XYZ file of C-alpha atoms in Angstrom:
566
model
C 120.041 105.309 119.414
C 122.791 107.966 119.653
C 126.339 108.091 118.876
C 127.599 107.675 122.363
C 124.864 104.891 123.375
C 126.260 103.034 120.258
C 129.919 103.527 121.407
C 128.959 102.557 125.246
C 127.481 99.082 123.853
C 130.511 98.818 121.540
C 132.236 99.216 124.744
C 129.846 96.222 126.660
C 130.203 93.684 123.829
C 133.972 94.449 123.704
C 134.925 93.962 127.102
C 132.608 90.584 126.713
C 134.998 89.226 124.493
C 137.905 90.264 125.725
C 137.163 88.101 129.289
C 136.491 85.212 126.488
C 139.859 85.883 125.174
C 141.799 86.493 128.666
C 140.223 83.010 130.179
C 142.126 80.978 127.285
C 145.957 82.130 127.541
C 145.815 83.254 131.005
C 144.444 79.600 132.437
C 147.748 78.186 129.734
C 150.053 80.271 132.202
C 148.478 78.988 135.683
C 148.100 75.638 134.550
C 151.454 73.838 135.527
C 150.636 75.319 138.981
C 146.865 74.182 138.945
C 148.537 70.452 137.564
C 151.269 70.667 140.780
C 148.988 71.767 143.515
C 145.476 69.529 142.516
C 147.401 66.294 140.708
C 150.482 66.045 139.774
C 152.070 65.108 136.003
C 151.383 61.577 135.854
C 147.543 62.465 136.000
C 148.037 64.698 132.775
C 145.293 62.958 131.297
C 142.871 63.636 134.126
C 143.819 67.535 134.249
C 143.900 68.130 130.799
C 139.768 68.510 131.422
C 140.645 71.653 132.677
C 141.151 73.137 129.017
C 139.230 70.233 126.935
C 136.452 70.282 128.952
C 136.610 74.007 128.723
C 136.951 73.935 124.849
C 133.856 71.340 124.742
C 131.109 72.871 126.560
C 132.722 76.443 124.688
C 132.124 74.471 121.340
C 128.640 73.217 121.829
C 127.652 76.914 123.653
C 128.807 78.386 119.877
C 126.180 77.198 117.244
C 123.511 77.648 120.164
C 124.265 80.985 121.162
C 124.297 81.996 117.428
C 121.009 80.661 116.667
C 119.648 82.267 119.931
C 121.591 86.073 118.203
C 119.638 85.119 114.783
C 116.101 83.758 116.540
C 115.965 85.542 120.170
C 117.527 88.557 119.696
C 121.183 89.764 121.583
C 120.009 91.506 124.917
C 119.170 88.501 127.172
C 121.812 86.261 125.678
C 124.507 88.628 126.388
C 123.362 89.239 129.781
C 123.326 85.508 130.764
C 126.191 85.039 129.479
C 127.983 86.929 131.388
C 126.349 85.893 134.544
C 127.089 81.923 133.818
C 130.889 83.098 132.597
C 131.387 85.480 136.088
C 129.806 83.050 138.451
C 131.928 79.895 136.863
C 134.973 82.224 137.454
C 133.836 82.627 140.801
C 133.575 78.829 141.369
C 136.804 77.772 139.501
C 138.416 80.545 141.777
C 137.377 78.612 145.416
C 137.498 75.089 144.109
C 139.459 72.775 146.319
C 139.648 69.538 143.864
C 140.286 68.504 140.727
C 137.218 67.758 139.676
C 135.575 70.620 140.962
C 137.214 72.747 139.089
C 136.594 70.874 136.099
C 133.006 71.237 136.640
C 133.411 75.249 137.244
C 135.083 75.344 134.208
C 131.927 73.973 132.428
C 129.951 76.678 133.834
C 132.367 79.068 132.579
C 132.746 77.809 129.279
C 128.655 78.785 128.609
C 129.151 82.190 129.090
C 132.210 81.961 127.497
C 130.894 80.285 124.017
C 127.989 82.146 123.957
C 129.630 86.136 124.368
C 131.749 85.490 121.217
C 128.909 85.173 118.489
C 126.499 87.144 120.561
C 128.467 90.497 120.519
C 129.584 89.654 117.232
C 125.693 89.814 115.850
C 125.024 92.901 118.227
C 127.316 94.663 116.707
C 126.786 93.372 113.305
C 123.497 94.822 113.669
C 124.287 97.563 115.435
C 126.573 99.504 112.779
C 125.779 99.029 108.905
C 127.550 100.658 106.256
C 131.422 101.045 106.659
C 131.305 101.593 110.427
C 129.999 97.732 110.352
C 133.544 96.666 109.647
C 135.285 98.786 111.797
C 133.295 97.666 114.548
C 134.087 94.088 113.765
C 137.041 94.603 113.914
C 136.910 95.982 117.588
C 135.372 92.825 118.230
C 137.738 90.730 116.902
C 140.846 92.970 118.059
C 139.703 92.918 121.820
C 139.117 89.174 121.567
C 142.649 88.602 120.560
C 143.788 91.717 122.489
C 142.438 89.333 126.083
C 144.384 86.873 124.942
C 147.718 88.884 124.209
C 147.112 89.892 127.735
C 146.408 87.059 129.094
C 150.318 85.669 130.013
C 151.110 88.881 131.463
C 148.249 89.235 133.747
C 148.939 85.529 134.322
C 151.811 85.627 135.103
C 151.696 89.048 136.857
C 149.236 87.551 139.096
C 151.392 84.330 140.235
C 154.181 86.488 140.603
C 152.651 89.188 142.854
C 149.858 87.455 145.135
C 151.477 85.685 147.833
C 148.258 84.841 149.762
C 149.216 81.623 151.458
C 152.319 83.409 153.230
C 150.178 86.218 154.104
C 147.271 84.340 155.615
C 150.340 82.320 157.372
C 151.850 85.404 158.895
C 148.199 86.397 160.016
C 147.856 82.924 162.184
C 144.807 82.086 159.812
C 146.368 79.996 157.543
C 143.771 76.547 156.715
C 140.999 75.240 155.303
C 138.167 78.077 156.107
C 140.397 80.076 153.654
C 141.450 77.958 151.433
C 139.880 80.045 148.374
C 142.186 82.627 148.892
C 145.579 80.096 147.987
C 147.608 79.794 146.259
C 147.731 82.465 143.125
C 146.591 80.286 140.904
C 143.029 81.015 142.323
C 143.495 85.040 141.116
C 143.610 84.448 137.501
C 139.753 83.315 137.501
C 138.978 85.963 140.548
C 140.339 88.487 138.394
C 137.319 87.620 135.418
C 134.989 88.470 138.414
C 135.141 92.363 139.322
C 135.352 92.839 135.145
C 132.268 91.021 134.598
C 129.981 92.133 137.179
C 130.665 96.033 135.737
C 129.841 94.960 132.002
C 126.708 92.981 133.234
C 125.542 96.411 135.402
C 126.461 98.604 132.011
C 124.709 96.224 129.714
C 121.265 95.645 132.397
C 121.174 99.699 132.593
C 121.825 99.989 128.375
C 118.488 100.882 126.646
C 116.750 98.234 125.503
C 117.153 99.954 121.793
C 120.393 97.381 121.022
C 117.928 94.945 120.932
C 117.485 92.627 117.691
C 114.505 91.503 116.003
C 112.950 87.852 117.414
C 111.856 84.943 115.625
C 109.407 82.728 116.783
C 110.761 78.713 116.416
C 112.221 76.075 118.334
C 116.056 75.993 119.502
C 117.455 72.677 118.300
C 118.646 70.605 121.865
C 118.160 67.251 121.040
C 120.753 68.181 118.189
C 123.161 69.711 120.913
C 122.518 66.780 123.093
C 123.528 64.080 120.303
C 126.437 66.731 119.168
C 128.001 67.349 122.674
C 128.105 63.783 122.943
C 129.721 62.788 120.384
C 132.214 65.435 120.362
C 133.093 64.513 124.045
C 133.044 60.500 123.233
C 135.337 61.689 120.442
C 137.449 63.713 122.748
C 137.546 61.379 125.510
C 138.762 58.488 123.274
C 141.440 60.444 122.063
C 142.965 61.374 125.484
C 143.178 57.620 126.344
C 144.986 56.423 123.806
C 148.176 55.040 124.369
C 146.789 54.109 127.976
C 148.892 50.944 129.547
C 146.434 48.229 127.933
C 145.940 46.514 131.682
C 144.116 49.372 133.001
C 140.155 48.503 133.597
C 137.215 50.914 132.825
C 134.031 50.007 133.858
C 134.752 46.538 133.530
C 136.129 46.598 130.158
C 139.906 47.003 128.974
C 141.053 50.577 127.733
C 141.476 49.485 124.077
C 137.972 48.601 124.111
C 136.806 51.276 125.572
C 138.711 54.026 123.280
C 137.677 52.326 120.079
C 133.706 52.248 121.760
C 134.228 56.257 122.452
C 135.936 56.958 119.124
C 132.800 54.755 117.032
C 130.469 56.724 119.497
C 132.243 59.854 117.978
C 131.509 59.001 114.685
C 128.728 58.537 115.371
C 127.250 61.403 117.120
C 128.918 63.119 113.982
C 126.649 61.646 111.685
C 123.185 62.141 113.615
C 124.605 65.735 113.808
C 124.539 65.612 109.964
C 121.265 64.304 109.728
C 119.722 66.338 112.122
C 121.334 69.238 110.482
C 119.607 67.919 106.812
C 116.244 67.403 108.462
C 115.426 70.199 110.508
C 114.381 73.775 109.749
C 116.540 75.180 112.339
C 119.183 73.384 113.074
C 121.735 73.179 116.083
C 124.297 73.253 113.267
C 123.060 74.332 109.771
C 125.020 71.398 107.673
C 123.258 72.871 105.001
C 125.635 75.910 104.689
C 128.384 73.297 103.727
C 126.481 73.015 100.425
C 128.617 76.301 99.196
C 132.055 76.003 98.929
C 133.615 78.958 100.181
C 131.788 78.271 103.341
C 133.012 74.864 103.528
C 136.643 75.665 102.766
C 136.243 78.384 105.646
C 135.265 76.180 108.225
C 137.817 73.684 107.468
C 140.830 76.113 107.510
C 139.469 76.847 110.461
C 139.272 73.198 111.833
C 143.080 72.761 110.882
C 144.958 75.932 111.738
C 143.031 75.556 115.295
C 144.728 72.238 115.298
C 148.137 74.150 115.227
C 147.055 77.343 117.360
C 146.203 74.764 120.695
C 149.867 73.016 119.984
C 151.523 75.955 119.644
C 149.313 77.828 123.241
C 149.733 74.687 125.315
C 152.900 73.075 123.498
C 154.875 76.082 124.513
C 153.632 76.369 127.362
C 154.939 73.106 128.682
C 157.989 73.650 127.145
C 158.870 76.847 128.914
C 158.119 75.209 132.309
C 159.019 71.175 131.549
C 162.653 71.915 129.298
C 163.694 75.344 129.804
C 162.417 74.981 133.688
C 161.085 78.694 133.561
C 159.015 80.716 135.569
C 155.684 82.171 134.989
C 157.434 85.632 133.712
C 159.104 83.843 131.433
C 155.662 81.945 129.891
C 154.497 85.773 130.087
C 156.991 86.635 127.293
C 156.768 83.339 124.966
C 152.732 83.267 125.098
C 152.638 86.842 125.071
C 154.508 87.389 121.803
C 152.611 84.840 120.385
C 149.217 86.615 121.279
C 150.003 89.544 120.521
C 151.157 88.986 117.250
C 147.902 87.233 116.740
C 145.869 90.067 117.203
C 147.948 92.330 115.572
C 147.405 89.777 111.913
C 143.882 89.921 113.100
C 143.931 93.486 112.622
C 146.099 93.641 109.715
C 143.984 90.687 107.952
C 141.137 92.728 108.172
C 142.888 95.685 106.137
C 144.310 93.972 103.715
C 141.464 91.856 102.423
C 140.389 94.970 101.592
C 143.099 95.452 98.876
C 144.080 91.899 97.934
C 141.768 88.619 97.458
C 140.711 85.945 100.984
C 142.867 83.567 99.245
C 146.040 85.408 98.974
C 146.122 86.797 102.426
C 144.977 83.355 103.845
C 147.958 81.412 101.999
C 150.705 84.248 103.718
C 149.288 83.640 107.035
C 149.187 79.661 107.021
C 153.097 79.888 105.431
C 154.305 82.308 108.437
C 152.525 80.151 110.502
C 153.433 76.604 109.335
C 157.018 78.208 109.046
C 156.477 79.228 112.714
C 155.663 75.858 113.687
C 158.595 74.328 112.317
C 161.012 76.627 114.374
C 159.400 75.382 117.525
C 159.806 72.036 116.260
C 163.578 73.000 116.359
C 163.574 74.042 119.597
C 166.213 71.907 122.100
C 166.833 72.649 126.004
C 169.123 75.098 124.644
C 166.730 77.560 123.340
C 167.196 80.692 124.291
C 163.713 82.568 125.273
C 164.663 85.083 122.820
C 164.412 82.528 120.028
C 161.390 80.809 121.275
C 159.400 84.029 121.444
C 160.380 85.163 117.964
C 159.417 81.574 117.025
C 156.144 81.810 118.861
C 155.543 85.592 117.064
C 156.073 84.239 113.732
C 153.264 81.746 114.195
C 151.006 84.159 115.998
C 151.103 86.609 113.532
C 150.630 84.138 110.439
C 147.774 82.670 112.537
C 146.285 86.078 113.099
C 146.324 86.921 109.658
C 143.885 83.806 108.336
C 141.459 85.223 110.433
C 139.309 87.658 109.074
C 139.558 85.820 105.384
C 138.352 82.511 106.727
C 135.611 84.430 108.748
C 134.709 86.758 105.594
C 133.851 83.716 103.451
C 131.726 82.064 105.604
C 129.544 85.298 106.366
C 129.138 85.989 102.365
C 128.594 82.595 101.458
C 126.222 82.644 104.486
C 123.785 85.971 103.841
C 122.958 88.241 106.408
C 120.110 86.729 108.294
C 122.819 84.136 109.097
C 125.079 86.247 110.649
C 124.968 84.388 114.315
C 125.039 81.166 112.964
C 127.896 81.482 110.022
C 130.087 83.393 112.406
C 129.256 80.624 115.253
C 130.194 77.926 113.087
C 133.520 78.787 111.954
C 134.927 79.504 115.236
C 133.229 76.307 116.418
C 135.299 75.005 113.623
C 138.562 76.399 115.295
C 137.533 75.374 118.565
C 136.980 71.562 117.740
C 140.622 72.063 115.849
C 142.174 73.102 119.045
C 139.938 70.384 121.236
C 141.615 67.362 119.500
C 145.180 69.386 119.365
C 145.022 69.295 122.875
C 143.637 65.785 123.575
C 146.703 64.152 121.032
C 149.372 66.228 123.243
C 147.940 64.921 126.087
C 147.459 61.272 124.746
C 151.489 61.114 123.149
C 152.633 63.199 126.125
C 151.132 61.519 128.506
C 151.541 57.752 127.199
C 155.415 59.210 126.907
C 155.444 59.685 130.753
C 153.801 56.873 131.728
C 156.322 54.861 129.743
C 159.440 56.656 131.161
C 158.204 56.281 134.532
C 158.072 52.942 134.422
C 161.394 52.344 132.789
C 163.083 54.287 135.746
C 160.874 52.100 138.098
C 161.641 49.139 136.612
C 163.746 47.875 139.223
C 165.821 49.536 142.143
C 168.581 49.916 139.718
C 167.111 50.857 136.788
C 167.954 54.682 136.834
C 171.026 53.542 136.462
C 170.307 53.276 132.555
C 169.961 56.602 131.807
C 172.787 57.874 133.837
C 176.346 58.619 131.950
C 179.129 56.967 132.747
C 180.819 58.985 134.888
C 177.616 58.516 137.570
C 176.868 55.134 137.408
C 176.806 53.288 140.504
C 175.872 56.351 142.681
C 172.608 56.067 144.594
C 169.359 57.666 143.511
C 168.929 60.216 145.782
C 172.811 61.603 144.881
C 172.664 65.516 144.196
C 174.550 64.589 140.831
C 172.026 61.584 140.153
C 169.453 64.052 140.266
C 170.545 66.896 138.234
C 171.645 64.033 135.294
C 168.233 62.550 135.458
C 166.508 66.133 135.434
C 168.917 67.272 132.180
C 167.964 63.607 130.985
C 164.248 64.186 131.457
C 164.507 67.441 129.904
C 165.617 66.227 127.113
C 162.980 63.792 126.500
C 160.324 66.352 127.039
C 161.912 67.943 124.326
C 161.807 65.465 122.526
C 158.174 64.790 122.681
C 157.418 68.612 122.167
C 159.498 68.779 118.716
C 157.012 66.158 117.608
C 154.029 67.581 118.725
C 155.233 70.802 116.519
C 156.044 69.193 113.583
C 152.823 67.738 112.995
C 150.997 70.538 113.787
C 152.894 72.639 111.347
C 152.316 69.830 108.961
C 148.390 70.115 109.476
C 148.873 73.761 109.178
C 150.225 73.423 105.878
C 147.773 70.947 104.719
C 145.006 74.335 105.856
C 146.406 75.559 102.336
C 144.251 73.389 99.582
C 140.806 74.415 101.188
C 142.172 78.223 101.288
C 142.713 77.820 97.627
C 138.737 77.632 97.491
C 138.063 81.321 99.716
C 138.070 83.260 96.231
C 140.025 85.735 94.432
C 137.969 88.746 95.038
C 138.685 92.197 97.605
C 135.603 92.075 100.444
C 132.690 94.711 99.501
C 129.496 95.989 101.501
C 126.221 93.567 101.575
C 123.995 94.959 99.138
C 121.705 97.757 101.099
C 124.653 98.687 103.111
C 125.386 100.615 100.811
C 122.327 102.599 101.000
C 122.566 102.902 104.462
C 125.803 104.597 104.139
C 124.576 107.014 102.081
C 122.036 108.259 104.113
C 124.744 108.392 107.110
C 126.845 110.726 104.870
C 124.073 112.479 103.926
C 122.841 113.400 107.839
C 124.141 116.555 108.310
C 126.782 116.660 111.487
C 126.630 112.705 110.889
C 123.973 111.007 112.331
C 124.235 107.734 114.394
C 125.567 104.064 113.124
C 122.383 102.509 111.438
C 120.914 99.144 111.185
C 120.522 97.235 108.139
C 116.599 97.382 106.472
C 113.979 95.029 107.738
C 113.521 93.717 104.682
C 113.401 89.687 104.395
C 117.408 88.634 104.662
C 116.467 85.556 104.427
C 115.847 85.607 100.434
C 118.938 86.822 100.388
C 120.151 83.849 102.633
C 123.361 81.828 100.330
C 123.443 84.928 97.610
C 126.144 86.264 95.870
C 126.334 89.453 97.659
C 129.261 89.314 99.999
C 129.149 90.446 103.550
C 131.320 92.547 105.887
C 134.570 91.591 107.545
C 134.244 89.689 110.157
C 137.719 89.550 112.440
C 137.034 86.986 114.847
């Protein structure tokens, strides 16, 4: 293949990723819009599927999509994935209910989990040598890159598409065009027009960018018994705290949660099992044997506790305590992705001059530090402060990226690429999955409780009024703005706590980084063979691929593999 075919693919697999990245922060920007136009707050629980159930079909789509790079090959993956990912876009665009788009976020979500590892192995095999790395870390940078632009096309979007006063002003205002309003719809329209071009480039790339296939059986009773447990898991953790009167299915919510969390647990285990039995897997449990591996994927699990708290948490915040607008979410979230993929980039230089542990320890301090000044944050805050906040913890999460990713890939070998890479950033995802489903619980519960204390009784607003207003009737202009500085505050309130523990789980991220190693990143033995003959070609050939030799043997060595910045 030559030079510029490489580059065009590069080009494919990059703008693949960066939709995956855009979906996540620029969905956190629409979604107190989405909440207010399809629910309302009090069903926070019910909405919050919007992102969880996003997050859980993403997670499960991972470890498959991986094992289809390693077994299948990249071509056809890639292409359905961006045909499920564009057409859920499509269908989360025009849906009219809550539920529905739910469900076309599911769709999404499988072309979503799947582009990740999939370009990741393309271009893993694709360039060899030292161009491997530096095309990782295009991968990795336009991941991170989507979601640093993500808030600003966000909010650009809500800002500038008025479509509801312009189908008004036409006379053709209701429900035939009803996909068209309100802007909300436009940040999952815009995913569309994006996609269909990379899917046209990728059908009409030569077939040469395809990887070797392996005949064997994909693992989907193991996905089955993992998805549901993870979503038992999930679902019992979003309930609690639910008033204990409420009914499901016959049975009170207490039992019910502790059923779903036990289910959890258990799902876990035949996941484990599964994993110990089989030859291939859904999720290789086997790779936990090594220790850098293991330590990978469980800073991963932890600091993606902290990066959905910090994405969502400051989200609300913005909106619920320092009542701003979409363009001021587009500078909070935006500093906060941006300085994630600049650490991303700047992780993957320096663990070429100091050790994965080392630049994994600086990240999770800036970022646990991070944390802690938005759990200082008051109604107060300036968004000057919160975004510098928000950068600080962007930037320290950015930075534990390519170490984390590194160590799992060498402890891995290279016929594991798919898989190893997969299975950290499944690791992340679960992380940020139960982040978000404890804000929703404590927020959530938190509402539900101060509703009904200021529903109490005809008078009970009167409680939380100062003294200067008590006695005046609810619907006083005063009344109002006291109870909206009051409820302001109590958002806060819940928000500072939300922070604090994630920036304690953060912190905790550091004993397992202790275990990444002490040693720079080199080549995977043969790479560096490979590069030699590219240096050699005279006018410099194009990228290689690594030898067909038997990677397999190889599979759990001692030979370390390329950065990996995702």
């Amino acid at each position: 293949m030559s030079r510029g075919s490489s580059l065009v693919l590069l080009a494919i697999l990059g703008a693949g990723v960066f939709l995956a990245g855009l979906e996540l922060m620029i969905t956190a920007v629409a979604l107190p819009s989405i909440v207010v136009d399809l629910a309302d707050w009090n069903q926070l629980r019910h909405a919050s599927w919007i992102v969880n159930g996003y997050l859980l079909v993403y997670v499960v789509a991972m470890p498959l999509a991986g094992r289809l790079a390693d077994l299948w090959g990249v071509r056809r993956v890639f292409i359905g994935a961006l045909v499920a990912f564009t057409l859920g876009s499509l269908l989360a665009g025009a849906a009219q209910t809550l539920d529905q788009l739910i469900a076309a976020r599911l769709v999404q979500a499988l072309g979503g989990g799947t582009l990740v590892p999939v370009a990741t192995a393309a271009a893993a095999h694709l360039y060899s040598g030292h161009a491997r790395p530096r095309a990782l870390g295009v991968i990795g940078a336009l991941t991170f890159l989507g979601m640093a632009a993500g808030p600003f096309v966000g909010a650009s979007l809500l800002g500038a598409i008025h479509a509801d006063s312009a189908l008004a002003a036409a006379g053709i205002a209701g429900s035939p065009v009803d996909f068209l309003a309100p802007a909300w719809r436009w940040v999952f329209y815009v995913n569309v027009p994006v996609g269909i071009v990379a899917l046209a480039f990728a059908w009409a790339a030569s077939t040469g960018w395809e990887t070797p296939r392996h005949a064997t059986r994909l693992d989907l009773p193991g996905a089955l018994v993992f998805s549901i447990g993870l979503g038992a898991a999930l679902i019992g953790l979003t309930l609690v705290g639910s008033q204990a009167g409420t009914m499901i299915l016959g049975l009170g919510t207490p039992t019910v949660i502790a059923t779903l969390l036990v289910g959890g647990l258990v799902g876990l285990a035949l996941t484990v099992v599964d994993g110990l039995v089989r030859r291939d897997p859904f999720l290789d449990v086997r790779l936990f044997r090594r220790r850098e591996f293991a330590s990978a994927a469980l800073v991963s699990l932890l600091t993606g506790y902290g990066f959905a708290t910090a994405i969502v948490g400051a989200a609300v915040f913005v909106d619920r305590v320092l009542y701003g607008g979409p363009s001021e979410q587009q500078v909070v979230l935006g500093s906060l992705a941006a300085a994630t993929a600049i650490g991303a980039l700047a992780s993957g230089f320096a663990v070429r001059r100091l050790s994965l542990r080392l630049v994994t320890l600086v990240g999770l301090i800036a970022s646990t530090v991070g944390l802690a000044a938005m759990a200082a944050w008051t109604p107060s805050t300036t968004i000057v402060v919160a975004s510098l906040a928000a950068t600080l913890f962007g930037f320290g999460f950015g930075l534990t990226v390519t170490p984390r990713s590194t160590a799992a890939v060498e402890a891995a070998g290279r016929a594991a690429f798919g898989m190893a890479s997969a299975t950290v950033t499944v690791a992340r995802m679960i992380g940020m999955a139960v982040g978000l489903a404890v804000l929703t619980a404590y927020g959530s519960t938190t509402i539900d409780r101060l509703t009904s204390q200021i529903y109490a009784s005809p008078e009970a607003y009167q409680a939380f009024l100062p003294p200067e207003l008590v006695g005046r009737p609810f619907r006083d202009g005063l009344v109002v703005a006291a109870l909206e500085r009051w409820a302001s505050g109590e958002a806060a309130r819940i928000m500072v706590g939300l922070f604090l523990v994630a920036a304690i789980v953060t912190a905790l991220a550091a004993l397992p980084a202790l275990a990444l190693g002490a040693r720079r990143t080199r080549m995977l033995a043969g790479d560096a063979e490979d590069e030699a003959i590219e240096d050699a070609a005279e006018g410099g050939g194009p990228p290689g691929r690594p030898d067909d030799e038997d990677d397999r043997s190889r599979a759990g060595a001692d030979d370390p593999a390329p950065t990996f910045a995702l």
